[in-house]
Each structure stands twice: as C-alpha cells, then as structure tokens.
C-alpha cells in the first residue's frame, strides 16, 4: 500500500537533547498529522497542520507543514524519557477522507 | 467523554478460521476507519465507513470486509485467516469532515497460528 517516507527510522538520543524528524511524499497533501504511539496502545494525535508553511506547537513539540506541501517536520525540544515511542506522520490529499501514514520514527531516549 | 473502544484486545485464531473485530467510536463521531499495523508494513489503510456506507477502501483482498451500524459502531471481518494476517488492527473515529484528525482505539492484537 501507499506510504509516506519518514526519517530517520530510529534514533537514540540523550535526555535533554532536541530531536528532529521528517516525512516526505511524492504527492501533495492538504493536511498533515503527527501521532505518537506507545507500546501496546493506539497512536495519539499530537499536532495537526492545515496550511502550507504553517508552524504549530504543542508544548515541547513543534511541527511544520512544508511549503511544497509534500513534506512535514516534527521537532521535540529538551527530550525526556517519556518521549520514547514511535512517531508517525499522516497525510491527507484532496478529494479523499483517508489518511496515508508514514513508516514511523522510533525514538529512544537515554537518561 | 469515552474514547474509541475496541474489543477484544487480544485474539488467537487458527489458520482458515474467520474473525470479527468490533469498534465503538467516540460518541457523535460518524466516521470509522480501520488500519492494519505490522512491524514490516507499518499502518496500512483497510477501509473507512461513514453513516453506514463504505466511503474509502484500501488495497486488501476481499477476505477483509467491514460494516457500520446505525449507531456508528463498526465491525471488521476477516475470513479464511492466513498466518500473514497476524497484526494489530486499529480502529479510528472522527466526525467525518475533511481534514478531521482521527482518534484511535488501543487496537486488537490478532495472532493466527
């Protein structure tokens, strides 16, 4: 099935460090979502983006809707151990109600 | 308000059997989407229902089917189970409008032996 490319696939970071990840697509999207999934649970919505160039924050998390509408970025500042999990991006194109999900970025934080 | 409820949480079935999974959306949400999550393939879209009608469908074989009831609760069915159907099946609900974000349930972990 169709998927978005996320990078990096996984990363180990030290507590307190900033984290950046991105998501790219060959298609233009009208909406970008970022989710976090903890082990054994469903993904939880972190940030939603609706306009090219939009920059939105949720606490220590900041996400951007790329100008080309084919990419999106998520930054986590001053990471803490509970940031551990898998982060997914999801995009929705025009004329459809379904979301395509990225391959995920697995984040591990070393205390 | 209550979140998205999926039952059962865990299920073990034998190859060749069929299975039915249930999803109760957030009250007032009319759209229910189903995703299959596997370590190798990530989150793959199965189908979406809105007001009892299938509005979108992913690229899965006909063994995977679903339906939605008038109270917006949804079920998905997998017939003639194969080992490769082992996965976490996630249900997500939304109000159904364009650009509405999903709220996911905790999923049903299906193991086919």
mmCIF file of C-alpha atoms in Angstrom:
data_model
loop_
_atom_site.group_PDB
_atom_site.id
_atom_site.type_symbol
_atom_site.label_atom_id
_atom_site.label_comp_id
_atom_site.label_asym_id
_atom_site.label_seq_id
_atom_site.Cartn_x
_atom_site.Cartn_y
_atom_site.Cartn_z
ATOM 1 C CA UNK A 1 0.000 0.000 0.000
ATOM 2 C CA UNK A 2 0.925 3.651 -0.336
ATOM 3 C CA UNK A 3 3.089 5.052 2.470
ATOM 4 C CA UNK A 4 4.990 8.153 3.302
ATOM 5 C CA UNK A 5 8.728 8.070 3.909
ATOM 6 C CA UNK A 6 9.819 9.056 7.372
ATOM 7 C CA UNK A 7 13.355 9.620 8.514
ATOM 8 C CA UNK A 8 15.180 8.675 10.494
ATOM 9 C CA UNK A 9 13.743 5.192 11.015
ATOM 10 C CA UNK A 10 15.034 5.156 14.571
ATOM 11 C CA UNK A 11 17.199 7.262 16.822
ATOM 12 C CA UNK A 12 18.834 7.111 20.217
ATOM 13 C CA UNK A 13 19.269 10.432 21.937
ATOM 14 C CA UNK A 14 20.366 11.685 25.324
ATOM 15 C CA UNK A 15 17.828 13.188 27.677
ATOM 16 C CA UNK A 16 17.721 16.947 27.207
ATOM 17 C CA UNK A 17 18.656 16.856 23.526
ATOM 18 C CA UNK A 18 16.485 18.222 20.736
ATOM 19 C CA UNK A 19 15.067 15.822 18.153
ATOM 20 C CA UNK A 20 14.121 16.376 14.519
ATOM 21 C CA UNK A 21 12.319 14.047 12.160
ATOM 22 C CA UNK A 22 10.648 14.495 8.814
ATOM 23 C CA UNK A 23 8.167 12.988 6.460
ATOM 24 C CA UNK A 24 8.165 13.191 2.661
ATOM 25 C CA UNK A 25 5.699 12.275 -0.026
ATOM 26 C CA UNK A 26 5.568 12.184 -3.794
ATOM 27 C CA UNK A 27 2.030 13.589 -3.592
ATOM 28 C CA UNK A 28 0.696 16.921 -2.405
ATOM 29 C CA UNK A 29 -1.268 16.830 0.836
ATOM 30 C CA UNK A 30 -3.815 19.244 2.262
ATOM 31 C CA UNK A 31 -3.497 18.081 5.854
ATOM 32 C CA UNK A 32 -0.616 16.701 7.860
ATOM 33 C CA UNK A 33 -0.983 14.996 11.226
ATOM 34 C CA UNK A 34 1.638 13.825 13.695
ATOM 35 C CA UNK A 35 0.941 10.938 16.078
ATOM 36 C CA UNK A 36 2.834 9.199 18.859
ATOM 37 C CA UNK A 37 2.338 5.526 19.682
ATOM 38 C CA UNK A 38 3.335 3.928 22.960
ATOM 39 C CA UNK A 39 3.870 0.158 23.165
ATOM 40 C CA UNK A 40 0.593 -1.783 23.159
ATOM 41 C CA UNK A 41 -1.526 1.295 22.517
ATOM 42 C CA UNK A 42 -3.051 3.088 19.565
ATOM 43 C CA UNK A 43 -1.473 6.259 18.154
ATOM 44 C CA UNK A 44 -2.336 9.530 19.880
ATOM 45 C CA UNK A 45 -2.699 12.745 17.888
ATOM 46 C CA UNK A 46 -0.030 15.320 18.745
ATOM 47 C CA UNK A 47 -0.338 18.084 16.155
ATOM 48 C CA UNK A 48 -2.493 18.815 13.107
ATOM 49 C CA UNK A 49 -1.393 21.095 10.246
ATOM 50 C CA UNK A 50 -3.721 22.525 7.616
ATOM 51 C CA UNK A 51 -1.813 25.102 5.565
ATOM 52 C CA UNK A 52 1.483 25.167 3.676
ATOM 53 C CA UNK A 53 4.141 26.897 5.743
ATOM 54 C CA UNK A 54 2.134 26.546 8.959
ATOM 55 C CA UNK A 55 4.154 26.148 12.152
ATOM 56 C CA UNK A 56 2.283 24.744 15.156
ATOM 57 C CA UNK A 57 3.455 23.936 18.674
ATOM 58 C CA UNK A 58 2.167 21.649 21.400
ATOM 59 C CA UNK A 59 4.322 22.059 24.482
ATOM 60 C CA UNK A 60 7.841 20.947 23.602
ATOM 61 C CA UNK A 61 6.700 19.719 20.187
ATOM 62 C CA UNK A 62 6.726 21.870 17.063
ATOM 63 C CA UNK A 63 5.616 20.733 13.622
ATOM 64 C CA UNK A 64 5.724 22.431 10.246
ATOM 65 C CA UNK A 65 3.749 21.948 7.046
ATOM 66 C CA UNK A 66 6.288 22.114 4.226
ATOM 67 C CA UNK A 67 5.994 24.866 1.620
ATOM 68 C CA UNK A 68 5.872 22.337 -1.227
ATOM 69 C CA UNK A 69 3.011 20.526 0.589
ATOM 70 C CA UNK A 70 4.970 17.309 0.052
ATOM 71 C CA UNK A 71 6.705 17.239 3.394
ATOM 72 C CA UNK A 72 6.344 17.910 7.086
ATOM 73 C CA UNK A 73 8.702 18.172 10.035
ATOM 74 C CA UNK A 74 8.457 17.471 13.753
ATOM 75 C CA UNK A 75 10.831 18.797 16.381
ATOM 76 C CA UNK A 76 10.940 17.821 20.039
ATOM 77 C CA UNK A 77 12.902 20.109 22.314
ATOM 78 C CA UNK A 78 14.646 19.068 25.529
ATOM 79 C CA UNK A 79 13.651 15.408 25.256
ATOM 80 C CA UNK A 80 12.640 13.454 28.347
ATOM 81 C CA UNK A 81 12.378 9.677 28.911
ATOM 82 C CA UNK A 82 8.602 9.619 28.351
ATOM 83 C CA UNK A 83 9.159 10.844 24.779
ATOM 84 C CA UNK A 84 10.109 7.247 23.953
ATOM 85 C CA UNK A 85 7.789 5.732 21.370
ATOM 86 C CA UNK A 86 7.057 5.630 17.672
ATOM 87 C CA UNK A 87 6.170 8.860 15.906
ATOM 88 C CA UNK A 88 4.031 8.698 12.789
ATOM 89 C CA UNK A 89 3.161 11.335 10.258
ATOM 90 C CA UNK A 90 -0.057 11.072 8.257
ATOM 91 C CA UNK A 91 -1.139 12.986 5.186
ATOM 92 C CA UNK A 92 -4.480 13.557 3.536
ATOM 93 C CA UNK A 93 -4.760 14.576 -0.100
ATOM 94 C CA UNK A 94 -7.555 16.425 -1.828
ATOM 95 C CA UNK A 95 -10.720 14.581 -2.727
ATOM 96 C CA UNK A 96 -10.235 11.873 -0.128
ATOM 97 C CA UNK A 97 -11.091 11.372 3.505
ATOM 98 C CA UNK A 98 -8.438 8.741 4.206
ATOM 99 C CA UNK A 99 -5.012 9.342 5.669
ATOM 100 C CA UNK A 100 -1.789 7.757 4.461
ATOM 101 C CA UNK A 101 0.638 7.002 7.282
ATOM 102 C CA UNK A 102 4.391 7.251 7.359
ATOM 103 C CA UNK A 103 6.661 4.358 8.171
ATOM 104 C CA UNK A 104 7.348 5.721 11.662
ATOM 105 C CA UNK A 105 10.343 7.007 13.584
ATOM 106 C CA UNK A 106 11.222 5.008 16.690
ATOM 107 C CA UNK A 107 12.642 7.271 19.368
ATOM 108 C CA UNK A 108 14.669 6.020 22.320
ATOM 109 C CA UNK A 109 15.816 8.409 24.993
ATOM 110 C CA UNK A 110 18.808 7.602 27.167
ATOM 111 C CA UNK A 111 18.566 9.036 30.647
ATOM 112 C CA UNK B 1 -16.042 11.601 27.054
ATOM 113 C CA UNK B 2 -15.278 7.939 26.399
ATOM 114 C CA UNK B 3 -12.649 7.180 23.792
ATOM 115 C CA UNK B 4 -12.663 4.691 20.970
ATOM 116 C CA UNK B 5 -13.282 1.179 22.306
ATOM 117 C CA UNK B 6 -12.057 -1.908 20.521
ATOM 118 C CA UNK B 7 -12.897 -5.453 21.505
ATOM 119 C CA UNK B 8 -11.408 -7.879 22.082
ATOM 120 C CA UNK B 9 -7.902 -6.638 22.951
ATOM 121 C CA UNK B 10 -6.275 -9.954 22.117
ATOM 122 C CA UNK B 11 -7.308 -12.850 19.940
ATOM 123 C CA UNK B 12 -5.709 -16.097 18.850
ATOM 124 C CA UNK B 13 -7.171 -17.886 15.859
ATOM 125 C CA UNK B 14 -6.238 -20.852 13.737
ATOM 126 C CA UNK B 15 -5.410 -20.564 10.055
ATOM 127 C CA UNK B 16 -8.557 -20.944 7.955
ATOM 128 C CA UNK B 17 -10.911 -19.614 10.618
ATOM 129 C CA UNK B 18 -12.695 -16.317 10.455
ATOM 130 C CA UNK B 19 -12.717 -13.470 12.954
ATOM 131 C CA UNK B 20 -14.843 -10.433 13.744
ATOM 132 C CA UNK B 21 -13.458 -7.366 15.474
ATOM 133 C CA UNK B 22 -15.555 -4.622 16.992
ATOM 134 C CA UNK B 23 -15.101 -0.875 17.325
ATOM 135 C CA UNK B 24 -17.236 1.659 19.179
ATOM 136 C CA UNK B 25 -16.369 5.226 18.143
ATOM 137 C CA UNK B 26 -16.434 8.348 20.245
ATOM 138 C CA UNK B 27 -19.998 9.474 20.806
ATOM 139 C CA UNK B 28 -21.079 11.728 17.958
ATOM 140 C CA UNK B 29 -18.385 10.531 15.558
ATOM 141 C CA UNK B 30 -19.842 9.154 12.347
ATOM 142 C CA UNK B 31 -16.662 8.042 10.597
ATOM 143 C CA UNK B 32 -14.805 4.864 11.489
ATOM 144 C CA UNK B 33 -11.570 3.824 9.781
ATOM 145 C CA UNK B 34 -9.681 0.569 10.135
ATOM 146 C CA UNK B 35 -5.927 0.090 9.838
ATOM 147 C CA UNK B 36 -3.676 -2.948 9.961
ATOM 148 C CA UNK B 37 -0.343 -2.456 11.694
ATOM 149 C CA UNK B 38 2.545 -4.856 11.255
ATOM 150 C CA UNK B 39 6.235 -4.339 12.075
ATOM 151 C CA UNK B 40 7.248 -4.667 8.455
ATOM 152 C CA UNK B 41 4.450 -2.742 6.725
ATOM 153 C CA UNK B 42 3.530 -0.045 9.210
ATOM 154 C CA UNK B 43 -0.031 1.284 9.258
ATOM 155 C CA UNK B 44 -1.987 0.134 6.236
ATOM 156 C CA UNK B 45 -5.439 1.550 5.497
ATOM 157 C CA UNK B 46 -8.195 -1.059 5.249
ATOM 158 C CA UNK B 47 -11.431 0.899 4.853
ATOM 159 C CA UNK B 48 -13.479 3.787 6.143
ATOM 160 C CA UNK B 49 -17.186 3.917 6.907
ATOM 161 C CA UNK B 50 -19.325 6.991 7.245
ATOM 162 C CA UNK B 51 -23.012 6.844 8.086
ATOM 163 C CA UNK B 52 -23.160 3.093 7.382
ATOM 164 C CA UNK B 53 -21.577 3.460 3.928
ATOM 165 C CA UNK B 54 -18.077 2.445 2.916
ATOM 166 C CA UNK B 55 -16.521 5.683 1.737
ATOM 167 C CA UNK B 56 -12.918 4.580 1.133
ATOM 168 C CA UNK B 57 -11.226 1.255 0.640
ATOM 169 C CA UNK B 58 -7.590 0.193 0.792
ATOM 170 C CA UNK B 59 -5.784 -2.462 -1.205
ATOM 171 C CA UNK B 60 -6.653 -5.548 0.787
ATOM 172 C CA UNK B 61 -8.140 -8.794 -0.527
ATOM 173 C CA UNK B 62 -11.854 -9.455 -0.346
ATOM 174 C CA UNK B 63 -11.314 -11.633 2.734
ATOM 175 C CA UNK B 64 -11.272 -8.357 4.659
ATOM 176 C CA UNK B 65 -14.682 -6.774 4.998
ATOM 177 C CA UNK B 66 -16.434 -4.382 7.291
ATOM 178 C CA UNK B 67 -19.689 -2.764 8.121
ATOM 179 C CA UNK B 68 -21.078 0.061 10.182
ATOM 180 C CA UNK B 69 -24.293 0.115 12.126
ATOM 181 C CA UNK B 70 -26.781 2.927 12.594
ATOM 182 C CA UNK B 71 -25.225 3.779 15.978
ATOM 183 C CA UNK B 72 -21.844 4.219 14.193
ATOM 184 C CA UNK B 73 -20.350 1.115 15.782
ATOM 185 C CA UNK B 74 -18.301 -0.819 13.275
ATOM 186 C CA UNK B 75 -17.130 -4.366 12.793
ATOM 187 C CA UNK B 76 -14.491 -5.795 10.544
ATOM 188 C CA UNK B 77 -14.368 -9.389 9.488
ATOM 189 C CA UNK B 78 -11.507 -11.446 8.140
ATOM 190 C CA UNK B 79 -12.372 -14.788 6.597
ATOM 191 C CA UNK B 80 -10.086 -17.733 5.842
ATOM 192 C CA UNK B 81 -7.345 -16.422 8.081
ATOM 193 C CA UNK B 82 -3.739 -16.679 6.964
ATOM 194 C CA UNK B 83 -0.599 -16.524 9.079
ATOM 195 C CA UNK B 84 0.217 -13.157 7.499
ATOM 196 C CA UNK B 85 -2.968 -11.665 8.924
ATOM 197 C CA UNK B 86 -1.355 -11.596 12.355
ATOM 198 C CA UNK B 87 -1.230 -7.905 13.234
ATOM 199 C CA UNK B 88 -2.528 -5.134 15.420
ATOM 200 C CA UNK B 89 -5.842 -3.934 13.998
ATOM 201 C CA UNK B 90 -6.568 -0.336 14.829
ATOM 202 C CA UNK B 91 -9.853 1.471 14.605
ATOM 203 C CA UNK B 92 -10.045 5.265 14.475
ATOM 204 C CA UNK B 93 -13.029 7.573 14.616
ATOM 205 C CA UNK B 94 -13.667 11.150 13.581
ATOM 206 C CA UNK B 95 -16.611 13.408 12.892
ATOM 207 C CA UNK B 96 -16.060 12.605 9.231
ATOM 208 C CA UNK B 97 -15.272 16.011 7.807
ATOM 209 C CA UNK B 98 -12.308 16.698 5.540
ATOM 210 C CA UNK B 99 -9.116 17.369 7.482
ATOM 211 C CA UNK B 100 -10.540 15.954 10.697
ATOM 212 C CA UNK B 101 -7.906 14.130 12.710
ATOM 213 C CA UNK B 102 -8.527 10.595 13.878
ATOM 214 C CA UNK B 103 -8.785 9.328 17.429
ATOM 215 C CA UNK B 104 -7.504 5.779 17.647
ATOM 216 C CA UNK B 105 -8.541 2.922 19.868
ATOM 217 C CA UNK B 106 -5.986 0.693 21.615
ATOM 218 C CA UNK B 107 -6.320 -1.950 18.945
ATOM 219 C CA UNK B 108 -6.982 -5.670 18.735
ATOM 220 C CA UNK B 109 -3.906 -7.874 18.618
ATOM 221 C CA UNK B 110 -4.725 -10.811 16.332
ATOM 222 C CA UNK B 111 -2.435 -13.807 16.239
ATOM 223 C CA UNK B 112 -3.049 -16.508 13.634
ATOM 224 C CA UNK B 113 -1.441 -19.873 14.360
#
